């Protein structure tokens, strides 16, 4: 802002007393002082507020104003509440040093003046940065330049504005990751996805223990079709309380993030084509040498991108295959979601689309990735899935060569069917489950599974509902204890005789004998299906 803005309509009621010709000076801040020599605290650009308590004789005015001018102050505002009207010697000193002098009436608090200047200076900085962000957005769109972290650093430094770009899994794309905990990121992403699913108008405001945040979708325009895989912009504070210019800054920043996302997706086009080609080769059981050549091209591309030596992945390690399917989601969503979930690894992975699902071929890590880890990674997406929406994922064991990828693909598909047989919106199964009874259960038609479960458990469940007998929980504990009466009774905190009574009641209701291995297996499978 400029000094003359303090005399404009809407500003505090200040009176100009000297140096009218200097009103175009730029004000960068405010300093309040009654020191006789405040020079060492001046950095330049300040409007100095004073109650004139430093003045004991007229000569003090000359020394005071001379110090302000030497320190780079741009104006002086003198309060009349303590010592009365501004003395003529101070007016004359300001005229000599061409220092604008403003009188602050006794009914205007210094805090009111300070707050007004702070708002104006902040709005001006926001407008300047908004123009900068807008120019940067155009540069990113036209030239493919990145630099989201640099822009967010600039906002943090100049406006004390903390911003983060988050993937739908909660991963930090840009921004100060150390200033936003994993738990807070998870809550922000879930709140954003839930608001998107409910089609609430942004910004979405969230209150956490660490403070309030505003969430904006990183989309190029309001007409953009919302996707589960979109990035989001998280801004510290409630932007609905900001000035219009500052709100425009946040909106421009969100569009900049959308442009950067588009640029990155454009860069993935070739890798997507390679991924689709590998999947087509696996589906027609092509020659392993042909598959190996495509994998080599993929590894070479990743090596060039990372600036490392180009080597064939098949020469140095093994591959994993992931098979995923989406229910109630637009085509291509699962592919985009997996690219985001894999993070940096997605630049080395091949993610092929299969309509509502996706198949991923990626270098196997040094240690196996548990299915639970992948499920936790995808868990935040649950908030963005509708009542019918689901994502199921199966993971293969590592394939040591290209010829083993066909088998790994089948293994991943079987694991995905196991995941699909479970209850939950995001379910993952790994290769370790393929050697268990779960694989057999996954292959059984739904109507057969329901009939089997019903024949064994319906009477027990009905008895529990009527008598509050806890028979189902007792049956589960008994099987987990391998039929040990003492261990099971201790686990349930009941007497052994109570346990024997409950097991006897289950046997009466079902006509089964829990001392027989065959009947125990049947009950175990029925409980798994439940």
XYZ file of N, CA, C and O in Angstrom, residues 15 72 112 124 149 163 193 246 264 288 320 343 386 395 424 478 506:
68
model
N -5.409 12.824 9.773
C -5.290 14.130 9.126
C -3.866 14.317 8.629
O -2.896 14.036 9.360
N 15.068 5.228 6.847
C 14.246 4.775 5.734
C 12.766 4.735 6.001
O 11.998 4.172 5.195
N -5.999 0.024 15.584
C -6.853 0.157 14.400
C -6.026 0.512 13.170
O -6.224 -0.045 12.081
N -1.938 -6.678 -0.868
C -1.070 -6.320 -1.994
C -0.084 -7.436 -2.307
O 0.176 -7.758 -3.466
N 7.094 -27.221 -5.555
C 7.718 -26.974 -4.254
C 8.240 -25.548 -4.165
O 8.138 -24.899 -3.115
N 1.016 -24.575 2.535
C 0.188 -25.300 1.569
C 0.824 -26.646 1.283
O 2.052 -26.791 1.321
N -12.216 -36.420 0.119
C -12.865 -37.411 -0.750
C -14.345 -37.569 -0.396
O -15.188 -37.713 -1.281
N -6.809 -12.692 -1.660
C -6.098 -13.843 -1.095
C -6.806 -15.149 -1.452
O -6.168 -16.173 -1.694
N 2.359 -34.021 -15.922
C 2.927 -35.308 -15.529
C 2.210 -36.477 -16.199
O 2.825 -37.445 -16.651
N 8.574 -65.440 -24.435
C 9.210 -64.674 -23.353
C 10.241 -63.658 -23.847
O 10.418 -62.602 -23.227
N 6.898 -58.208 -9.888
C 5.623 -58.521 -9.254
C 4.501 -58.147 -10.212
O 4.642 -57.224 -11.014
N 3.338 -44.108 -6.100
C 4.243 -42.990 -5.888
C 5.421 -43.017 -6.825
O 5.280 -43.187 -8.044
N -18.599 -44.682 -3.208
C -20.015 -44.679 -2.884
C -20.427 -45.970 -2.215
O -19.608 -46.853 -1.940
N -2.058 -59.673 -5.338
C -0.617 -59.535 -5.558
C -0.011 -60.908 -5.773
O -0.304 -61.856 -5.028
N -15.738 -55.432 2.710
C -14.964 -54.205 2.794
C -14.906 -53.495 1.459
O -15.095 -54.105 0.406
N -13.471 -71.679 20.470
C -13.199 -73.114 20.603
C -12.337 -73.622 19.446
O -11.392 -74.396 19.645
N -24.629 -76.035 20.839
C -24.319 -75.890 19.404
C -24.501 -77.223 18.690
O -25.075 -77.283 17.583
